[in-house]
Coordinates of C-alpha atoms in Angstrom, one line a residue:
Chain Z
X1 CA -17.5 -32.2 -175.4
X2 CA -19.6 -29.4 -177.5
X3 CA -20.6 -26.5 -176.2
X4 CA -23.5 -24.5 -177.9
X5 CA -24.2 -21.0 -176.3
X6 CA -27.1 -19.8 -178.6
X7 CA -28.4 -15.5 -177.7
X8 CA -31.7 -14.6 -178.3
X9 CA -34.1 -12.3 -178.9
X10 CA -36.9 -13.2 -176.5
X11 CA -40.3 -14.8 -176.8
X12 CA -40.1 -18.5 -178.0
X13 CA -41.6 -21.1 -176.0
X14 CA -40.6 -23.6 -173.4
X15 CA -41.7 -26.1 -176.6
X16 CA -39.9 -24.3 -179.1
X17 CA -36.6 -23.7 -177.3
X18 CA -37.1 -28.0 -176.0
X19 CA -37.2 -28.8 -179.7
X20 CA -34.0 -26.5 -180.9
X21 CA -32.0 -28.4 -178.4
X22 CA -33.0 -31.7 -179.5
X23 CA -33.0 -30.7 -183.1
X24 CA -29.2 -28.7 -182.8
X25 CA -28.4 -32.0 -180.9
X26 CA -28.6 -33.5 -183.9
X27 CA -27.0 -31.6 -185.9
X28 CA -24.0 -32.2 -184.3
X29 CA -23.9 -35.7 -183.4
X30 CA -24.5 -36.1 -187.7
X31 CA -22.5 -33.9 -188.6
X32 CA -19.4 -33.6 -186.1
X33 CA -19.8 -36.7 -185.2
X34 CA -19.8 -36.0 -181.2
X35 CA -21.3 -37.7 -178.5
X36 CA -25.5 -36.9 -177.6
X37 CA -24.9 -37.0 -173.9
X38 CA -21.6 -34.9 -174.2
X39 CA -23.2 -31.8 -175.9
X40 CA -24.5 -29.7 -173.9
X41 CA -27.0 -26.3 -175.5
X42 CA -27.1 -22.8 -173.8
X43 CA -29.5 -20.3 -174.4
X44 CA -28.8 -16.7 -173.3
X45 CA -32.3 -14.3 -174.0
X46 CA -31.3 -11.2 -174.3
X47 CA -33.3 -8.0 -174.5
X48 CA -34.1 -5.6 -177.6
X49 CA -33.8 -2.8 -175.3
X50 CA -29.9 -5.0 -175.2
X51 CA -29.1 -6.1 -178.9
X52 CA -28.1 -3.3 -181.5
X53 CA -27.4 -3.3 -185.3
X54 CA -26.1 -0.9 -187.1
X55 CA -25.4 1.3 -183.6
X56 CA -29.3 0.7 -183.2
X57 CA -30.9 -0.9 -179.6
X58 CA -33.5 -3.5 -181.2
X59 CA -36.4 -1.8 -179.8
X60 CA -36.0 1.2 -182.1
X61 CA -38.8 2.4 -184.4
Chain X
X1 CA -5.5 -10.3 -166.1
X2 CA -7.8 -13.5 -165.4
X3 CA -11.5 -12.7 -166.0
X4 CA -13.3 -16.2 -165.4
X5 CA -16.9 -16.5 -166.2
X6 CA -19.0 -19.6 -164.3
X7 CA -22.8 -20.6 -166.2
X8 CA -24.3 -23.0 -163.3
X9 CA -27.6 -23.6 -162.6
X10 CA -29.8 -21.8 -160.5
X11 CA -30.4 -21.9 -156.7
X12 CA -26.7 -21.1 -154.9
X13 CA -27.3 -18.8 -151.3
X14 CA -25.4 -15.7 -151.5
X15 CA -23.0 -17.1 -149.4
X16 CA -21.4 -19.9 -151.4
X17 CA -21.1 -17.4 -154.5
X18 CA -19.0 -15.2 -151.9
X19 CA -16.8 -18.5 -150.7
X20 CA -16.9 -20.0 -154.4
X21 CA -15.4 -16.1 -155.9
X22 CA -12.6 -16.1 -152.3
X23 CA -12.0 -19.9 -153.0
X24 CA -11.4 -20.3 -157.4
X25 CA -9.5 -16.4 -156.8
X26 CA -7.5 -18.1 -154.8
X27 CA -7.3 -21.4 -156.7
X28 CA -6.1 -19.1 -159.9
X29 CA -3.4 -16.4 -157.5
X30 CA -1.7 -20.4 -156.5
X31 CA -1.7 -22.2 -159.4
X32 CA -1.7 -19.6 -162.1
X33 CA 0.7 -17.1 -160.9
X34 CA -2.2 -14.3 -161.7
X35 CA -2.9 -11.3 -159.2
X36 CA -6.1 -11.3 -157.4
X37 CA -6.9 -8.0 -157.4
X38 CA -6.4 -8.8 -161.9
X39 CA -8.8 -11.8 -160.8
X40 CA -12.6 -11.5 -162.2
X41 CA -15.3 -13.8 -162.0
X42 CA -19.1 -13.5 -162.9
X43 CA -21.2 -16.1 -163.1
X44 CA -24.5 -16.3 -164.7
X45 CA -27.6 -18.5 -163.9
X46 CA -29.1 -20.2 -166.3
X47 CA -32.6 -21.5 -166.3
X48 CA -33.4 -24.9 -166.1
X49 CA -35.4 -24.4 -169.2
X50 CA -32.7 -23.2 -171.0
X51 CA -29.6 -25.8 -170.6
X52 CA -30.2 -29.1 -172.1
X53 CA -27.5 -32.2 -172.7
X54 CA -28.6 -34.5 -175.3
X55 CA -31.1 -33.0 -177.0
X56 CA -32.8 -32.5 -173.4
X57 CA -34.2 -29.7 -171.2
X58 CA -33.0 -29.4 -167.8
X59 CA -36.1 -29.1 -166.7
X60 CA -37.9 -32.2 -168.6
X61 CA -38.2 -35.7 -166.7
Chain P
X1 CA -23.0 -29.4 -164.7
X2 CA -20.9 -25.6 -164.0
X3 CA -19.5 -24.8 -167.2
X4 CA -16.1 -22.2 -166.5
X5 CA -14.5 -20.4 -169.1
X6 CA -11.4 -18.8 -168.0
X7 CA -9.7 -15.7 -170.4
X8 CA -6.2 -15.8 -170.1
X9 CA -2.4 -14.3 -171.0
X10 CA -0.3 -16.7 -172.3
X11 CA 3.2 -18.1 -170.7
X12 CA 0.9 -21.1 -168.3
X13 CA 2.8 -24.1 -168.0
X14 CA 0.7 -27.3 -169.4
X15 CA 1.3 -28.5 -165.4
X16 CA 0.0 -24.8 -163.3
X17 CA -3.2 -25.6 -166.0
X18 CA -3.8 -28.5 -165.0
X19 CA -3.7 -27.8 -161.2
X20 CA -5.5 -24.9 -161.8
X21 CA -8.1 -26.9 -163.3
X22 CA -7.7 -29.8 -160.4
X23 CA -7.8 -27.2 -157.6
X24 CA -10.4 -24.7 -159.5
X25 CA -12.8 -28.2 -159.5
X26 CA -12.1 -29.0 -155.8
X27 CA -13.4 -25.5 -154.9
X28 CA -16.0 -24.7 -157.6
X29 CA -17.1 -29.2 -156.0
X30 CA -16.4 -28.7 -151.9
X31 CA -18.3 -24.5 -152.0
X32 CA -21.0 -24.5 -154.7
X33 CA -22.4 -28.0 -153.9
X34 CA -22.2 -29.6 -157.9
X35 CA -20.8 -32.5 -159.0
X36 CA -17.1 -33.1 -160.2
X37 CA -17.7 -35.2 -163.3
X38 CA -20.7 -31.8 -164.2
X39 CA -18.1 -29.2 -164.0
X40 CA -15.9 -27.8 -167.0
X41 CA -13.5 -25.5 -167.5
X42 CA -12.0 -24.1 -170.7
X43 CA -9.0 -22.1 -170.9
X44 CA -8.8 -19.7 -173.8
X45 CA -5.5 -17.9 -173.6
X46 CA -5.4 -13.6 -175.3
X47 CA -2.2 -12.7 -176.4
X48 CA -1.3 -9.3 -174.7
X49 CA -2.3 -7.7 -178.5
X50 CA -5.2 -8.6 -178.2
X51 CA -5.9 -7.5 -174.4
X52 CA -6.6 -4.2 -173.7
X53 CA -6.7 -1.6 -170.0
X54 CA -8.2 1.7 -169.9
X55 CA -8.1 2.1 -174.2
X56 CA -4.0 0.5 -174.2
X57 CA -2.9 -3.0 -175.5
X58 CA -1.5 -5.1 -172.4
X59 CA 1.6 -5.0 -175.1
X60 CA 2.1 -1.5 -175.7
X61 CA 5.0 0.3 -173.2
Chain E
X1 CA -19.1 -9.2 -188.5
X2 CA -17.7 -7.2 -185.3
X3 CA -20.4 -8.8 -182.6
X4 CA -19.9 -7.0 -179.8
X5 CA -20.0 -8.5 -176.1
X6 CA -20.1 -5.4 -172.7
X7 CA -20.6 -6.7 -169.3
X8 CA -21.3 -4.2 -166.9
X9 CA -23.5 -3.6 -163.6
X10 CA -27.1 -2.7 -164.0
X11 CA -27.8 0.5 -162.8
X12 CA -27.8 2.6 -166.5
X13 CA -30.9 4.0 -168.7
X14 CA -32.2 2.9 -171.8
X15 CA -30.8 5.7 -172.8
X16 CA -26.6 5.6 -172.0
X17 CA -27.2 1.7 -173.6
X18 CA -28.6 3.6 -176.7
X19 CA -26.3 6.0 -177.4
X20 CA -23.3 3.4 -176.6
X21 CA -24.3 1.2 -178.9
X22 CA -23.7 4.6 -181.5
X23 CA -21.1 5.2 -180.6
X24 CA -19.0 2.4 -180.5
X25 CA -20.5 0.8 -183.4
X26 CA -18.8 4.1 -184.8
X27 CA -15.7 3.8 -183.7
X28 CA -15.8 0.0 -184.5
X29 CA -16.5 1.3 -188.1
X30 CA -13.4 3.9 -188.3
X31 CA -10.9 2.0 -187.1
X32 CA -11.4 -1.6 -187.7
X33 CA -13.4 -0.7 -190.9
X34 CA -16.3 -3.0 -190.2
X35 CA -19.8 -2.1 -191.9
X36 CA -22.5 -0.7 -189.7
X37 CA -24.9 -3.1 -190.6
X38 CA -22.9 -6.1 -189.8
X39 CA -21.9 -4.8 -186.7
X40 CA -23.6 -6.6 -183.8
X41 CA -23.7 -5.5 -179.6
X42 CA -25.2 -7.2 -177.0
X43 CA -25.2 -5.7 -172.9
X44 CA -25.2 -8.1 -170.3
X45 CA -26.0 -6.7 -166.5
X46 CA -24.5 -8.6 -164.4
X47 CA -25.9 -8.3 -160.9
X48 CA -22.8 -6.6 -157.8
X49 CA -23.9 -10.2 -156.1
X50 CA -22.9 -12.1 -159.7
X51 CA -19.4 -10.2 -160.2
X52 CA -16.1 -11.0 -158.1
X53 CA -12.7 -8.6 -157.6
X54 CA -10.2 -10.2 -155.7
X55 CA -12.2 -12.7 -154.5
X56 CA -15.5 -10.3 -153.0
X57 CA -18.5 -9.6 -154.7
X58 CA -19.2 -6.7 -155.5
X59 CA -21.6 -5.7 -153.4
X60 CA -19.4 -6.7 -149.9
X61 CA -18.2 -4.0 -147.7
Chain A
X1 CA -15.7 -2.7 -164.4
X2 CA -17.1 -3.4 -168.1
X3 CA -15.8 -5.8 -169.9
X4 CA -16.5 -6.2 -173.8
X5 CA -15.2 -9.0 -176.1
X6 CA -15.3 -8.3 -179.8
X7 CA -15.2 -11.6 -182.1
X8 CA -13.9 -10.3 -185.6
X9 CA -12.7 -11.4 -188.0
X10 CA -8.6 -12.0 -188.6
X11 CA -7.0 -9.0 -190.9
X12 CA -6.9 -5.9 -188.4
X13 CA -3.8 -4.5 -188.1
X14 CA -2.2 -4.3 -184.3
X15 CA -2.3 -0.3 -185.3
X16 CA -6.0 -0.7 -185.3
X17 CA -6.9 -2.7 -182.3
X18 CA -4.9 -0.4 -180.6
X19 CA -7.3 2.3 -182.1
X20 CA -10.0 0.4 -181.8
X21 CA -8.9 0.2 -178.3
X22 CA -9.2 3.8 -177.6
X23 CA -12.0 5.0 -179.2
X24 CA -13.9 2.1 -177.7
X25 CA -13.1 3.1 -174.4
X26 CA -13.4 6.6 -174.5
X27 CA -16.7 5.8 -175.9
X28 CA -18.0 3.4 -173.0
X29 CA -17.3 5.7 -170.8
X30 CA -18.4 9.2 -172.1
X31 CA -21.4 7.5 -172.4
X32 CA -21.9 4.6 -170.1
X33 CA -19.8 6.3 -167.1
X34 CA -17.9 3.9 -166.8
X35 CA -13.8 4.0 -165.4
X36 CA -11.1 3.5 -168.7
X37 CA -8.6 1.5 -165.5
X38 CA -12.0 -0.7 -164.8
X39 CA -12.8 -1.5 -169.1
X40 CA -11.5 -4.2 -169.8
X41 CA -12.1 -4.7 -173.8
X42 CA -10.2 -8.9 -176.0
X43 CA -10.2 -9.0 -179.0
X44 CA -10.9 -12.9 -180.2
X45 CA -10.3 -13.3 -184.0
X46 CA -12.6 -15.9 -186.4
X47 CA -11.2 -17.3 -189.0
X48 CA -13.6 -17.1 -192.1
X49 CA -13.6 -20.7 -192.0
X50 CA -15.0 -21.1 -188.4
X51 CA -17.9 -17.6 -188.4
X52 CA -21.0 -19.0 -190.7
X53 CA -24.2 -16.7 -191.7
X54 CA -27.2 -18.0 -193.1
X55 CA -25.8 -21.2 -192.3
X56 CA -22.4 -20.9 -195.1
X57 CA -19.4 -20.4 -194.2
X58 CA -17.6 -17.3 -195.3
X59 CA -15.0 -18.3 -196.9
X60 CA -17.9 -19.9 -199.0
X61 CA -18.0 -18.6 -202.9
Chain C
X1 CA -31.0 -12.7 -184.4
X2 CA -30.2 -15.8 -183.0
X3 CA -25.6 -15.7 -182.6
X4 CA -24.5 -19.2 -181.8
X5 CA -21.4 -20.4 -180.5
X6 CA -19.6 -23.6 -180.0
X7 CA -16.8 -24.7 -178.6
X8 CA -15.1 -27.8 -179.3
X9 CA -13.0 -30.4 -179.9
X10 CA -10.6 -30.1 -182.5
X11 CA -10.2 -32.4 -185.4
X12 CA -13.1 -31.5 -187.4
X13 CA -12.7 -31.0 -191.1
X14 CA -14.0 -27.9 -193.1
X15 CA -16.4 -29.9 -194.7
X16 CA -18.3 -30.9 -191.2
X17 CA -17.9 -27.6 -190.4
X18 CA -19.7 -26.3 -193.4
X19 CA -22.4 -29.3 -192.9
X20 CA -23.0 -28.3 -189.5
X21 CA -23.4 -24.6 -190.2
X22 CA -25.7 -25.8 -192.6
X23 CA -27.4 -27.7 -189.8
X24 CA -27.4 -26.0 -187.2
X25 CA -29.3 -23.1 -188.9
X26 CA -31.8 -24.9 -190.4
X27 CA -32.9 -26.3 -187.3
X28 CA -33.0 -22.5 -185.8
X29 CA -34.7 -21.8 -188.9
X30 CA -38.0 -23.9 -188.5
X31 CA -38.0 -24.4 -184.2
X32 CA -37.0 -20.9 -183.7
X33 CA -38.5 -19.2 -186.3
X34 CA -35.7 -17.3 -186.7
X35 CA -34.2 -15.7 -190.4
X36 CA -31.7 -17.3 -191.8
X37 CA -29.6 -14.2 -192.9
X38 CA -29.8 -13.2 -189.2
X39 CA -28.8 -16.2 -187.5
X40 CA -24.7 -16.3 -187.8
X41 CA -22.4 -19.0 -185.8
X42 CA -19.3 -19.1 -185.0
X43 CA -16.7 -21.8 -184.0
X44 CA -14.4 -22.2 -181.0
X45 CA -11.6 -24.5 -181.2
X46 CA -10.4 -25.7 -177.6
X47 CA -7.5 -27.5 -177.5
X48 CA -8.0 -30.9 -175.6
X49 CA -5.5 -29.6 -173.0
X50 CA -7.1 -26.6 -172.5
X51 CA -10.5 -28.7 -171.6
X52 CA -10.8 -30.0 -168.4
X53 CA -14.0 -32.5 -166.6
X54 CA -13.7 -34.0 -163.0
X55 CA -10.9 -31.8 -162.5
X56 CA -9.1 -33.7 -165.5
X57 CA -7.6 -31.5 -168.8
X58 CA -9.0 -34.0 -171.6
X59 CA -5.6 -35.0 -172.7
X60 CA -4.8 -36.6 -169.3
X61 CA -4.0 -40.7 -170.1

């Protein structure tokens, strides 16, 4: 029953996400012994103006 | 102080969410003894292209 | 595929959580048209010393 | 490595979020001894029609 | 209604969290115009053996 | 800046998590073009008595 949530900056194509979903699921099945059909992944895009590191939004120059 | 977060696929109407909020809150108050005014629910829609099961995005045929 | 996460203070019995899981799932199926077997609920207990409202931890007198 | 996630209603300007990111990071560094560059903050806006308190969506009159 | 969730490594005292809750709430009220009593903060400690950066758990030497 | 959160049932060894962290990070770097040092993974174990599918806790027989 692993439930995976991935927050990332926008800009990836649907094909990149499809590959990521496939390969992350494979890694989880291989290393954690999960069943593929019980493994779910959610991608949550976060705009650069909504993500800060060291107190600075990612769209600040 | 229950805080509830519901990730779901898009496509529900506002009226459906309003009913869901009402009935889920009722269930929480009834079964967990929470106060209604302390019970919060957040709906987070996840696009089919952002949700994978068994390594396959939900919009793949 | 609704995925539900419930953060709550400790102190509920297993039986209360079992009833809550049942009734919340029923409410979701009834109001949002989800399939029961696709509806998952996770309870996450948060200690009173880890939950603040208005800047005050819940265990402060 | 604090990772902060803030769910809030829409309506804040980018400048407000920039200031919030700065001041919250300062507070975390000051009180928890975190390194600024290891402190990340994500803002997640939740529409009023997706946030319920006491079983009522925030856009209900 | 800001809801804040802070994932951090263990090791902070209750007093540090109490100060953090107070100062983060102040920062949110000041910069985002939130009401204090509607601002909630949850601390979630993550063990070093459960947090990886660059593919390496935080307790690896 | 991908931030990954994995909720899973207990029972995996530290070594399994270490391998999972390594291989999931590799998959993310390879498919999404993320930098390894910006990729963080958090494992959150959920007890069987805190995870329900189809309204039934995972420890129910």
